Amino acid sequence: VMSGGEPLGEQMLGWARDHLGVTVNEIYGQTEANLLVGNCASAWPVRPGSMGLPYPGHDVAVLDEGGEPAAPGCTGEIALRCPDPVAFLGYYGQPEATAEKVRDGWLRTGDLGSVDDDGWLWFAARADDVINSAGYRIGPAEIEGCLLGHPAVATAAVIGVPDDIRGQVVKAFVVLSAGHEPSAGLERSIREHVRRRLAAYEYPREIEFVTELPLTTTGKIRRVALRELHRSAQR
């Protein structure tokens, strides 16, 4: 079983193991360059939370702001050296957009991540989804995975919202599991659940309960719609 698009989180991966008896191999790619990185439990041990290893034949790296390979553990932009058999040739009729996407021989994915000492890649966030709070750069994936570990949470999505002191703070949109109703007490419980497990700057300062999350046709969270929902509520 393979899954891509959004990190599933340990709760969903564990559910698949317990109820379906399978290991879900999470994979990574995008429209311009598909299936670059992934896990393969039958070939090598899976590291929970990792995107996996570059598949054979692909030169995948994490680049720093200068366009050079980043040191292990440092966050940068995930990139693919081109030409590559799975990489696109360019955006039709859009040479400037193509030149922005492929620079200095690297296809820039627009995704942030890191690579460890053994070559495993770890996803952080889409570059435009990063939350900048009090000098910290926060990716939503880890927070969303932690939220899913709360028994009352069916699914959740995280964005950054403006804050006069910190620049941005974390806001979570939460869909509750059956049998749970929104309440101030439940909001505190969810907030404390994250606070106890992640860094102090990562827990959601704001939580909004919703009946569903806006998704793309491929099942990805439409964070731009969540940002607009927040702005509309502030007007």
JSON list of C-alpha atoms in Angstrom, two decimals:
[
{"chain": "A", "resi": 1, "resn": "VAL", "atom": "CA", "xyz": [0.00, 0.00, 0.00]},
{"chain": "A", "resi": 2, "resn": "MET", "atom": "CA", "xyz": [1.39, 3.40, -1.00]},
{"chain": "A", "resi": 3, "resn": "SER", "atom": "CA", "xyz": [0.24, 6.86, 0.03]},
{"chain": "A", "resi": 4, "resn": "GLY", "atom": "CA", "xyz": [1.24, 10.35, -1.08]},
{"chain": "A", "resi": 5, "resn": "GLY", "atom": "CA", "xyz": [-0.03, 13.91, -1.04]},
{"chain": "A", "resi": 6, "resn": "GLU", "atom": "CA", "xyz": [0.00, 14.61, 2.71]},
{"chain": "A", "resi": 7, "resn": "PRO", "atom": "CA", "xyz": [1.80, 12.91, 5.62]},
{"chain": "A", "resi": 8, "resn": "LEU", "atom": "CA", "xyz": [-0.58, 10.41, 7.22]},
{"chain": "A", "resi": 9, "resn": "GLY", "atom": "CA", "xyz": [0.72, 10.71, 10.77]},
{"chain": "A", "resi": 10, "resn": "GLU", "atom": "CA", "xyz": [1.53, 7.88, 13.15]},
{"chain": "A", "resi": 11, "resn": "GLN", "atom": "CA", "xyz": [-2.09, 7.39, 14.23]},
{"chain": "A", "resi": 12, "resn": "MET", "atom": "CA", "xyz": [-3.26, 6.58, 10.70]},
{"chain": "A", "resi": 13, "resn": "LEU", "atom": "CA", "xyz": [-0.20, 4.45, 9.97]},
{"chain": "A", "resi": 14, "resn": "GLY", "atom": "CA", "xyz": [-0.84, 2.53, 13.19]},
{"chain": "A", "resi": 15, "resn": "TRP", "atom": "CA", "xyz": [-4.51, 2.06, 12.30]},
{"chain": "A", "resi": 16, "resn": "ALA", "atom": "CA", "xyz": [-3.53, 0.52, 8.96]},
{"chain": "A", "resi": 17, "resn": "ARG", "atom": "CA", "xyz": [-1.14, -1.88, 10.68]},
{"chain": "A", "resi": 18, "resn": "ASP", "atom": "CA", "xyz": [-3.64, -2.86, 13.37]},
{"chain": "A", "resi": 19, "resn": "HIS", "atom": "CA", "xyz": [-6.83, -3.11, 11.31]},
{"chain": "A", "resi": 20, "resn": "LEU", "atom": "CA", "xyz": [-5.65, -3.91, 7.80]},
{"chain": "A", "resi": 21, "resn": "GLY", "atom": "CA", "xyz": [-2.49, -5.79, 8.61]},
{"chain": "A", "resi": 22, "resn": "VAL", "atom": "CA", "xyz": [-0.42, -3.74, 6.16]},
{"chain": "A", "resi": 23, "resn": "THR", "atom": "CA", "xyz": [2.41, -1.24, 6.29]},
{"chain": "A", "resi": 24, "resn": "VAL", "atom": "CA", "xyz": [1.60, 1.93, 4.37]},
{"chain": "A", "resi": 25, "resn": "ASN", "atom": "CA", "xyz": [4.63, 3.08, 2.40]},
{"chain": "A", "resi": 26, "resn": "GLU", "atom": "CA", "xyz": [4.51, 6.87, 2.23]},
{"chain": "A", "resi": 27, "resn": "ILE", "atom": "CA", "xyz": [5.93, 8.29, -0.99]},
{"chain": "A", "resi": 28, "resn": "TYR", "atom": "CA", "xyz": [6.81, 11.75, -2.25]},
{"chain": "A", "resi": 29, "resn": "GLY", "atom": "CA", "xyz": [6.71, 13.54, -5.58]},
{"chain": "A", "resi": 30, "resn": "GLN", "atom": "CA", "xyz": [4.80, 16.24, -7.40]},
{"chain": "A", "resi": 31, "resn": "THR", "atom": "CA", "xyz": [3.20, 16.85, -10.77]},
{"chain": "A", "resi": 32, "resn": "GLU", "atom": "CA", "xyz": [6.45, 18.17, -12.25]},
{"chain": "A", "resi": 33, "resn": "ALA", "atom": "CA", "xyz": [8.50, 15.24, -10.94]},
{"chain": "A", "resi": 34, "resn": "ASN", "atom": "CA", "xyz": [6.67, 12.22, -9.59]},
{"chain": "A", "resi": 35, "resn": "LEU", "atom": "CA", "xyz": [7.74, 9.44, -7.24]},
{"chain": "A", "resi": 36, "resn": "LEU", "atom": "CA", "xyz": [11.16, 10.70, -6.17]},
{"chain": "A", "resi": 37, "resn": "VAL", "atom": "CA", "xyz": [11.38, 9.58, -2.56]},
{"chain": "A", "resi": 38, "resn": "GLY", "atom": "CA", "xyz": [9.62, 6.94, -0.54]},
{"chain": "A", "resi": 39, "resn": "ASN", "atom": "CA", "xyz": [9.53, 4.06, 1.87]},
{"chain": "A", "resi": 40, "resn": "CYS", "atom": "CA", "xyz": [9.59, 0.39, 0.95]},
{"chain": "A", "resi": 41, "resn": "ALA", "atom": "CA", "xyz": [9.08, -1.78, 4.02]},
{"chain": "A", "resi": 42, "resn": "SER", "atom": "CA", "xyz": [9.91, -4.95, 2.11]},
{"chain": "A", "resi": 43, "resn": "ALA", "atom": "CA", "xyz": [13.33, -3.59, 1.09]},
{"chain": "A", "resi": 44, "resn": "TRP", "atom": "CA", "xyz": [14.51, -1.52, 4.06]},
{"chain": "A", "resi": 45, "resn": "PRO", "atom": "CA", "xyz": [13.31, -0.65, 7.58]},
{"chain": "A", "resi": 46, "resn": "VAL", "atom": "CA", "xyz": [10.83, 2.21, 7.66]},
{"chain": "A", "resi": 47, "resn": "ARG", "atom": "CA", "xyz": [11.70, 5.15, 9.88]},
{"chain": "A", "resi": 48, "resn": "PRO", "atom": "CA", "xyz": [8.39, 6.44, 11.28]},
{"chain": "A", "resi": 49, "resn": "GLY", "atom": "CA", "xyz": [7.74, 10.00, 10.19]},
{"chain": "A", "resi": 50, "resn": "SER", "atom": "CA", "xyz": [10.37, 9.95, 7.44]},
{"chain": "A", "resi": 51, "resn": "MET", "atom": "CA", "xyz": [9.61, 10.50, 3.77]},
{"chain": "A", "resi": 52, "resn": "GLY", "atom": "CA", "xyz": [12.01, 7.66, 3.07]},
{"chain": "A", "resi": 53, "resn": "LEU", "atom": "CA", "xyz": [14.99, 7.44, 0.72]},
{"chain": "A", "resi": 54, "resn": "PRO", "atom": "CA", "xyz": [15.46, 8.74, -2.83]},
{"chain": "A", "resi": 55, "resn": "TYR", "atom": "CA", "xyz": [14.47, 6.01, -5.25]},
{"chain": "A", "resi": 56, "resn": "PRO", "atom": "CA", "xyz": [17.30, 4.63, -7.41]},
{"chain": "A", "resi": 57, "resn": "GLY", "atom": "CA", "xyz": [18.20, 6.84, -10.34]},
{"chain": "A", "resi": 58, "resn": "HIS", "atom": "CA", "xyz": [17.19, 10.14, -8.73]},
{"chain": "A", "resi": 59, "resn": "ASP", "atom": "CA", "xyz": [19.59, 12.70, -7.27]},
{"chain": "A", "resi": 60, "resn": "VAL", "atom": "CA", "xyz": [17.51, 14.37, -4.55]},
{"chain": "A", "resi": 61, "resn": "ALA", "atom": "CA", "xyz": [19.00, 16.91, -2.17]},
{"chain": "A", "resi": 62, "resn": "VAL", "atom": "CA", "xyz": [18.01, 19.49, 0.41]},
{"chain": "A", "resi": 63, "resn": "LEU", "atom": "CA", "xyz": [19.37, 22.88, -0.64]},
{"chain": "A", "resi": 64, "resn": "ASP", "atom": "CA", "xyz": [20.19, 25.81, 1.60]},
{"chain": "A", "resi": 65, "resn": "GLU", "atom": "CA", "xyz": [19.37, 29.43, 0.75]},
{"chain": "A", "resi": 66, "resn": "GLY", "atom": "CA", "xyz": [22.53, 29.64, -1.36]},
{"chain": "A", "resi": 67, "resn": "GLY", "atom": "CA", "xyz": [21.49, 26.68, -3.49]},
{"chain": "A", "resi": 68, "resn": "GLU", "atom": "CA", "xyz": [24.06, 24.32, -1.97]},
{"chain": "A", "resi": 69, "resn": "PRO", "atom": "CA", "xyz": [23.33, 20.97, -0.28]},
{"chain": "A", "resi": 70, "resn": "ALA", "atom": "CA", "xyz": [22.34, 21.66, 3.33]},
{"chain": "A", "resi": 71, "resn": "ALA", "atom": "CA", "xyz": [24.08, 19.99, 6.25]},
{"chain": "A", "resi": 72, "resn": "PRO", "atom": "CA", "xyz": [22.32, 16.97, 7.79]},
{"chain": "A", "resi": 73, "resn": "GLY", "atom": "CA", "xyz": [19.51, 18.03, 10.09]},
{"chain": "A", "resi": 74, "resn": "CYS", "atom": "CA", "xyz": [19.23, 21.53, 8.60]},
{"chain": "A", "resi": 75, "resn": "THR", "atom": "CA", "xyz": [15.99, 22.56, 6.93]},
{"chain": "A", "resi": 76, "resn": "GLY", "atom": "CA", "xyz": [16.10, 23.61, 3.30]},
{"chain": "A", "resi": 77, "resn": "GLU", "atom": "CA", "xyz": [14.26, 23.20, 0.02]},
{"chain": "A", "resi": 78, "resn": "ILE", "atom": "CA", "xyz": [13.89, 19.69, -1.42]},
{"chain": "A", "resi": 79, "resn": "ALA", "atom": "CA", "xyz": [15.22, 19.62, -4.98]},
{"chain": "A", "resi": 80, "resn": "LEU", "atom": "CA", "xyz": [15.82, 17.18, -7.83]},
{"chain": "A", "resi": 81, "resn": "ARG", "atom": "CA", "xyz": [18.86, 17.38, -10.08]},
{"chain": "A", "resi": 82, "resn": "CYS", "atom": "CA", "xyz": [17.84, 17.67, -13.73]},
{"chain": "A", "resi": 83, "resn": "PRO", "atom": "CA", "xyz": [17.58, 16.31, -16.31]},
{"chain": "A", "resi": 84, "resn": "ASP", "atom": "CA", "xyz": [15.78, 13.35, -14.78]},
{"chain": "A", "resi": 85, "resn": "PRO", "atom": "CA", "xyz": [13.52, 10.76, -16.45]},
{"chain": "A", "resi": 86, "resn": "VAL", "atom": "CA", "xyz": [10.50, 11.68, -14.30]},
{"chain": "A", "resi": 87, "resn": "ALA", "atom": "CA", "xyz": [10.99, 15.47, -14.43]},
{"chain": "A", "resi": 88, "resn": "PHE", "atom": "CA", "xyz": [8.82, 17.63, -16.64]},
{"chain": "A", "resi": 89, "resn": "LEU", "atom": "CA", "xyz": [10.31, 19.45, -19.62]},
{"chain": "A", "resi": 90, "resn": "GLY", "atom": "CA", "xyz": [8.70, 22.76, -18.76]},
{"chain": "A", "resi": 91, "resn": "TYR", "atom": "CA", "xyz": [5.43, 24.63, -18.37]},
{"chain": "A", "resi": 92, "resn": "TYR", "atom": "CA", "xyz": [3.81, 24.95, -21.79]},
{"chain": "A", "resi": 93, "resn": "GLY", "atom": "CA", "xyz": [4.17, 28.46, -23.12]},
{"chain": "A", "resi": 94, "resn": "GLN", "atom": "CA", "xyz": [5.58, 29.74, -19.80]},
{"chain": "A", "resi": 95, "resn": "PRO", "atom": "CA", "xyz": [9.37, 29.97, -20.10]},
{"chain": "A", "resi": 96, "resn": "GLU", "atom": "CA", "xyz": [9.70, 32.36, -17.15]},
{"chain": "A", "resi": 97, "resn": "ALA", "atom": "CA", "xyz": [7.78, 30.03, -14.82]},
{"chain": "A", "resi": 98, "resn": "THR", "atom": "CA", "xyz": [9.91, 27.12, -16.04]},
{"chain": "A", "resi": 99, "resn": "ALA", "atom": "CA", "xyz": [13.12, 29.06, -15.37]},
{"chain": "A", "resi": 100, "resn": "GLU", "atom": "CA", "xyz": [11.90, 29.83, -11.85]},
{"chain": "A", "resi": 101, "resn": "LYS", "atom": "CA", "xyz": [11.07, 26.17, -11.22]},
{"chain": "A", "resi": 102, "resn": "VAL", "atom": "CA", "xyz": [14.38, 24.78, -12.55]},
{"chain": "A", "resi": 103, "resn": "ARG", "atom": "CA", "xyz": [17.40, 26.82, -11.48]},
{"chain": "A", "resi": 104, "resn": "ASP", "atom": "CA", "xyz": [21.09, 25.95, -11.74]},
{"chain": "A", "resi": 105, "resn": "GLY", "atom": "CA", "xyz": [20.27, 22.39, -12.73]},
{"chain": "A", "resi": 106, "resn": "TRP", "atom": "CA", "xyz": [17.91, 21.75, -9.81]},
{"chain": "A", "resi": 107, "resn": "LEU", "atom": "CA", "xyz": [14.13, 21.40, -9.95]},
{"chain": "A", "resi": 108, "resn": "ARG", "atom": "CA", "xyz": [12.90, 23.29, -6.90]},
{"chain": "A", "resi": 109, "resn": "THR", "atom": "CA", "xyz": [9.92, 21.56, -5.32]},
{"chain": "A", "resi": 110, "resn": "GLY", "atom": "CA", "xyz": [8.81, 24.42, -3.07]},
{"chain": "A", "resi": 111, "resn": "ASP", "atom": "CA", "xyz": [8.78, 21.94, -0.18]},
{"chain": "A", "resi": 112, "resn": "LEU", "atom": "CA", "xyz": [10.96, 22.23, 2.90]},
{"chain": "A", "resi": 113, "resn": "GLY", "atom": "CA", "xyz": [12.62, 19.30, 4.59]},
{"chain": "A", "resi": 114, "resn": "SER", "atom": "CA", "xyz": [15.86, 17.94, 5.95]},
{"chain": "A", "resi": 115, "resn": "VAL", "atom": "CA", "xyz": [18.08, 14.92, 5.42]},
{"chain": "A", "resi": 116, "resn": "ASP", "atom": "CA", "xyz": [19.64, 12.94, 8.27]},
{"chain": "A", "resi": 117, "resn": "ASP", "atom": "CA", "xyz": [23.13, 11.45, 8.48]},
{"chain": "A", "resi": 118, "resn": "ASP", "atom": "CA", "xyz": [21.94, 8.23, 6.85]},
{"chain": "A", "resi": 119, "resn": "GLY", "atom": "CA", "xyz": [20.23, 9.88, 3.87]},
{"chain": "A", "resi": 120, "resn": "TRP", "atom": "CA", "xyz": [16.61, 9.64, 5.03]},
{"chain": "A", "resi": 121, "resn": "LEU", "atom": "CA", "xyz": [14.53, 12.67, 4.13]},
{"chain": "A", "resi": 122, "resn": "TRP", "atom": "CA", "xyz": [12.12, 14.36, 6.53]},
{"chain": "A", "resi": 123, "resn": "PHE", "atom": "CA", "xyz": [9.30, 16.62, 5.37]},
{"chain": "A", "resi": 124, "resn": "ALA", "atom": "CA", "xyz": [8.81, 19.97, 7.12]},
{"chain": "A", "resi": 125, "resn": "ALA", "atom": "CA", "xyz": [6.24, 21.96, 5.13]},
{"chain": "A", "resi": 126, "resn": "ARG", "atom": "CA", "xyz": [5.39, 23.67, 1.91]},
{"chain": "A", "resi": 127, "resn": "ALA", "atom": "CA", "xyz": [7.50, 26.81, 1.83]},
{"chain": "A", "resi": 128, "resn": "ASP", "atom": "CA", "xyz": [4.35, 28.97, 1.76]},
{"chain": "A", "resi": 129, "resn": "ASP", "atom": "CA", "xyz": [2.79, 27.02, 4.64]},
{"chain": "A", "resi": 130, "resn": "VAL", "atom": "CA", "xyz": [5.61, 27.68, 7.12]},
{"chain": "A", "resi": 131, "resn": "ILE", "atom": "CA", "xyz": [4.46, 29.51, 10.26]},
{"chain": "A", "resi": 132, "resn": "ASN", "atom": "CA", "xyz": [6.86, 32.19, 11.51]},
{"chain": "A", "resi": 133, "resn": "SER", "atom": "CA", "xyz": [6.25, 32.66, 15.23]},
{"chain": "A", "resi": 134, "resn": "ALA", "atom": "CA", "xyz": [8.56, 34.61, 17.55]},
{"chain": "A", "resi": 135, "resn": "GLY", "atom": "CA", "xyz": [11.56, 33.80, 15.35]},
{"chain": "A", "resi": 136, "resn": "TYR", "atom": "CA", "xyz": [10.72, 30.09, 15.00]},
{"chain": "A", "resi": 137, "resn": "ARG", "atom": "CA", "xyz": [9.89, 28.50, 11.64]},
{"chain": "A", "resi": 138, "resn": "ILE", "atom": "CA", "xyz": [7.16, 25.93, 12.25]},
{"chain": "A", "resi": 139, "resn": "GLY", "atom": "CA", "xyz": [5.87, 23.31, 9.84]},
{"chain": "A", "resi": 140, "resn": "PRO", "atom": "CA", "xyz": [2.23, 22.21, 10.20]},
{"chain": "A", "resi": 141, "resn": "ALA", "atom": "CA", "xyz": [2.74, 18.47, 9.61]},
{"chain": "A", "resi": 142, "resn": "GLU", "atom": "CA", "xyz": [4.17, 17.57, 13.02]},
{"chain": "A", "resi": 143, "resn": "ILE", "atom": "CA", "xyz": [1.49, 19.56, 14.85]},
{"chain": "A", "resi": 144, "resn": "GLU", "atom": "CA", "xyz": [-1.28, 17.98, 12.79]},
{"chain": "A", "resi": 145, "resn": "GLY", "atom": "CA", "xyz": [0.11, 14.53, 13.51]},
{"chain": "A", "resi": 146, "resn": "CYS", "atom": "CA", "xyz": [0.14, 15.29, 17.21]},
{"chain": "A", "resi": 147, "resn": "LEU", "atom": "CA", "xyz": [-3.43, 16.59, 17.11]},
{"chain": "A", "resi": 148, "resn": "LEU", "atom": "CA", "xyz": [-4.57, 13.33, 15.53]},
{"chain": "A", "resi": 149, "resn": "GLY", "atom": "CA", "xyz": [-3.28, 11.52, 18.60]},
{"chain": "A", "resi": 150, "resn": "HIS", "atom": "CA", "xyz": [-6.00, 13.10, 20.75]},
{"chain": "A", "resi": 151, "resn": "PRO", "atom": "CA", "xyz": [-8.96, 10.71, 21.08]},
{"chain": "A", "resi": 152, "resn": "ALA", "atom": "CA", "xyz": [-11.52, 13.41, 20.27]},
{"chain": "A", "resi": 153, "resn": "VAL", "atom": "CA", "xyz": [-9.85, 14.53, 17.02]},
{"chain": "A", "resi": 154, "resn": "ALA", "atom": "CA", "xyz": [-10.91, 12.93, 13.74]},
{"chain": "A", "resi": 155, "resn": "THR", "atom": "CA", "xyz": [-8.80, 15.18, 11.54]},
{"chain": "A", "resi": 156, "resn": "ALA", "atom": "CA", "xyz": [-7.12, 18.56, 11.80]},
{"chain": "A", "resi": 157, "resn": "ALA", "atom": "CA", "xyz": [-5.26, 21.22, 9.86]},
{"chain": "A", "resi": 158, "resn": "VAL", "atom": "CA", "xyz": [-2.94, 23.97, 11.03]},
{"chain": "A", "resi": 159, "resn": "ILE", "atom": "CA", "xyz": [-2.14, 27.46, 9.70]},
{"chain": "A", "resi": 160, "resn": "GLY", "atom": "CA", "xyz": [-0.40, 30.57, 10.97]},
{"chain": "A", "resi": 161, "resn": "VAL", "atom": "CA", "xyz": [-2.53, 33.59, 11.85]},
{"chain": "A", "resi": 162, "resn": "PRO", "atom": "CA", "xyz": [-1.37, 37.16, 12.57]},
{"chain": "A", "resi": 163, "resn": "ASP", "atom": "CA", "xyz": [-0.32, 38.06, 16.11]},
{"chain": "A", "resi": 164, "resn": "ASP", "atom": "CA", "xyz": [0.83, 41.49, 17.30]},
{"chain": "A", "resi": 165, "resn": "ILE", "atom": "CA", "xyz": [3.56, 40.08, 19.55]},
{"chain": "A", "resi": 166, "resn": "ARG", "atom": "CA", "xyz": [4.82, 36.91, 17.85]},
{"chain": "A", "resi": 167, "resn": "GLY", "atom": "CA", "xyz": [4.16, 37.82, 14.22]},
{"chain": "A", "resi": 168, "resn": "GLN", "atom": "CA", "xyz": [2.13, 34.65, 13.80]},
{"chain": "A", "resi": 169, "resn": "VAL", "atom": "CA", "xyz": [0.69, 32.00, 16.09]},
{"chain": "A", "resi": 170, "resn": "VAL", "atom": "CA", "xyz": [-0.49, 28.49, 15.38]},
{"chain": "A", "resi": 171, "resn": "LYS", "atom": "CA", "xyz": [-4.21, 28.04, 14.75]},
{"chain": "A", "resi": 172, "resn": "ALA", "atom": "CA", "xyz": [-5.77, 24.58, 14.44]},
{"chain": "A", "resi": 173, "resn": "PHE", "atom": "CA", "xyz": [-8.99, 23.72, 12.63]},
{"chain": "A", "resi": 174, "resn": "VAL", "atom": "CA", "xyz": [-10.32, 20.53, 14.20]},
{"chain": "A", "resi": 175, "resn": "VAL", "atom": "CA", "xyz": [-12.97, 18.06, 13.06]},
{"chain": "A", "resi": 176, "resn": "LEU", "atom": "CA", "xyz": [-14.16, 16.08, 16.07]},
{"chain": "A", "resi": 177, "resn": "SER", "atom": "CA", "xyz": [-14.69, 12.34, 16.21]},
{"chain": "A", "resi": 178, "resn": "ALA", "atom": "CA", "xyz": [-18.23, 10.99, 16.59]},
{"chain": "A", "resi": 179, "resn": "GLY", "atom": "CA", "xyz": [-19.54, 11.36, 20.13]},
{"chain": "A", "resi": 180, "resn": "HIS", "atom": "CA", "xyz": [-17.61, 14.54, 20.93]},
{"chain": "A", "resi": 181, "resn": "GLU", "atom": "CA", "xyz": [-19.00, 18.06, 21.00]},
{"chain": "A", "resi": 182, "resn": "PRO", "atom": "CA", "xyz": [-17.13, 21.39, 20.94]},
{"chain": "A", "resi": 183, "resn": "SER", "atom": "CA", "xyz": [-16.53, 22.90, 24.37]},
{"chain": "A", "resi": 184, "resn": "ALA", "atom": "CA", "xyz": [-14.06, 25.14, 26.15]},
{"chain": "A", "resi": 185, "resn": "GLY", "atom": "CA", "xyz": [-12.92, 22.16, 28.20]},
{"chain": "A", "resi": 186, "resn": "LEU", "atom": "CA", "xyz": [-12.23, 20.06, 25.12]},
{"chain": "A", "resi": 187, "resn": "GLU", "atom": "CA", "xyz": [-10.35, 22.95, 23.54]},
{"chain": "A", "resi": 188, "resn": "ARG", "atom": "CA", "xyz": [-8.11, 23.13, 26.61]},
{"chain": "A", "resi": 189, "resn": "SER", "atom": "CA", "xyz": [-7.61, 19.37, 26.55]},
{"chain": "A", "resi": 190, "resn": "ILE", "atom": "CA", "xyz": [-6.52, 19.40, 22.90]},
{"chain": "A", "resi": 191, "resn": "ARG", "atom": "CA", "xyz": [-4.21, 22.34, 23.47]},
{"chain": "A", "resi": 192, "resn": "GLU", "atom": "CA", "xyz": [-2.57, 20.66, 26.46]},
{"chain": "A", "resi": 193, "resn": "HIS", "atom": "CA", "xyz": [-2.23, 17.41, 24.52]},
{"chain": "A", "resi": 194, "resn": "VAL", "atom": "CA", "xyz": [0.01, 19.20, 22.01]},
{"chain": "A", "resi": 195, "resn": "ARG", "atom": "CA", "xyz": [1.80, 21.34, 24.60]},
{"chain": "A", "resi": 196, "resn": "ARG", "atom": "CA", "xyz": [2.95, 18.25, 26.51]},
{"chain": "A", "resi": 197, "resn": "ARG", "atom": "CA", "xyz": [4.33, 16.55, 23.41]},
{"chain": "A", "resi": 198, "resn": "LEU", "atom": "CA", "xyz": [5.86, 19.29, 21.27]},
{"chain": "A", "resi": 199, "resn": "ALA", "atom": "CA", "xyz": [7.90, 22.43, 21.78]},
{"chain": "A", "resi": 200, "resn": "ALA", "atom": "CA", "xyz": [6.29, 25.28, 23.70]},
{"chain": "A", "resi": 201, "resn": "TYR", "atom": "CA", "xyz": [6.05, 27.46, 20.59]},
{"chain": "A", "resi": 202, "resn": "GLU", "atom": "CA", "xyz": [4.25, 24.77, 18.55]},
{"chain": "A", "resi": 203, "resn": "TYR", "atom": "CA", "xyz": [0.99, 24.23, 20.42]},
{"chain": "A", "resi": 204, "resn": "PRO", "atom": "CA", "xyz": [-2.08, 25.93, 18.90]},
{"chain": "A", "resi": 205, "resn": "ARG", "atom": "CA", "xyz": [-2.93, 29.22, 20.59]},
{"chain": "A", "resi": 206, "resn": "GLU", "atom": "CA", "xyz": [-6.24, 29.17, 18.73]},
{"chain": "A", "resi": 207, "resn": "ILE", "atom": "CA", "xyz": [-8.54, 26.23, 17.98]},
{"chain": "A", "resi": 208, "resn": "GLU", "atom": "CA", "xyz": [-11.63, 26.37, 15.79]},
{"chain": "A", "resi": 209, "resn": "PHE", "atom": "CA", "xyz": [-13.98, 23.41, 15.56]},
{"chain": "A", "resi": 210, "resn": "VAL", "atom": "CA", "xyz": [-15.33, 22.74, 12.05]},
{"chain": "A", "resi": 211, "resn": "THR", "atom": "CA", "xyz": [-17.46, 20.03, 10.50]},
{"chain": "A", "resi": 212, "resn": "GLU", "atom": "CA", "xyz": [-15.06, 19.40, 7.61]},
{"chain": "A", "resi": 213, "resn": "LEU", "atom": "CA", "xyz": [-11.79, 20.59, 6.13]},
{"chain": "A", "resi": 214, "resn": "PRO", "atom": "CA", "xyz": [-11.51, 22.12, 2.65]},
{"chain": "A", "resi": 215, "resn": "LEU", "atom": "CA", "xyz": [-9.64, 19.69, 0.40]},
{"chain": "A", "resi": 216, "resn": "THR", "atom": "CA", "xyz": [-8.37, 19.69, -3.16]},
{"chain": "A", "resi": 217, "resn": "THR", "atom": "CA", "xyz": [-9.57, 17.07, -5.63]},
{"chain": "A", "resi": 218, "resn": "THR", "atom": "CA", "xyz": [-6.48, 15.04, -4.73]},
{"chain": "A", "resi": 219, "resn": "GLY", "atom": "CA", "xyz": [-7.22, 15.16, -1.01]},
{"chain": "A", "resi": 220, "resn": "LYS", "atom": "CA", "xyz": [-4.73, 17.83, 0.05]},
{"chain": "A", "resi": 221, "resn": "ILE", "atom": "CA", "xyz": [-5.66, 20.44, 2.64]},
{"chain": "A", "resi": 222, "resn": "ARG", "atom": "CA", "xyz": [-6.55, 23.80, 1.08]},
{"chain": "A", "resi": 223, "resn": "ARG", "atom": "CA", "xyz": [-4.79, 26.02, 3.59]},
{"chain": "A", "resi": 224, "resn": "VAL", "atom": "CA", "xyz": [-5.54, 29.11, 1.52]},
{"chain": "A", "resi": 225, "resn": "ALA", "atom": "CA", "xyz": [-9.24, 28.44, 2.17]},
{"chain": "A", "resi": 226, "resn": "LEU", "atom": "CA", "xyz": [-8.57, 28.11, 5.90]},
{"chain": "A", "resi": 227, "resn": "ARG", "atom": "CA", "xyz": [-6.71, 31.43, 5.90]},
{"chain": "A", "resi": 228, "resn": "GLU", "atom": "CA", "xyz": [-9.67, 33.06, 4.18]},
{"chain": "A", "resi": 229, "resn": "LEU", "atom": "CA", "xyz": [-12.04, 31.46, 6.70]},
{"chain": "A", "resi": 230, "resn": "HIS", "atom": "CA", "xyz": [-10.00, 32.98, 9.52]},
{"chain": "A", "resi": 231, "resn": "ARG", "atom": "CA", "xyz": [-9.88, 36.40, 7.86]},
{"chain": "A", "resi": 232, "resn": "SER", "atom": "CA", "xyz": [-13.64, 36.34, 7.29]},
{"chain": "A", "resi": 233, "resn": "ALA", "atom": "CA", "xyz": [-14.23, 35.64, 10.98]},
{"chain": "A", "resi": 234, "resn": "GLN", "atom": "CA", "xyz": [-12.11, 38.67, 11.93]},
{"chain": "A", "resi": 235, "resn": "ARG", "atom": "CA", "xyz": [-14.09, 41.14, 9.81]}
]
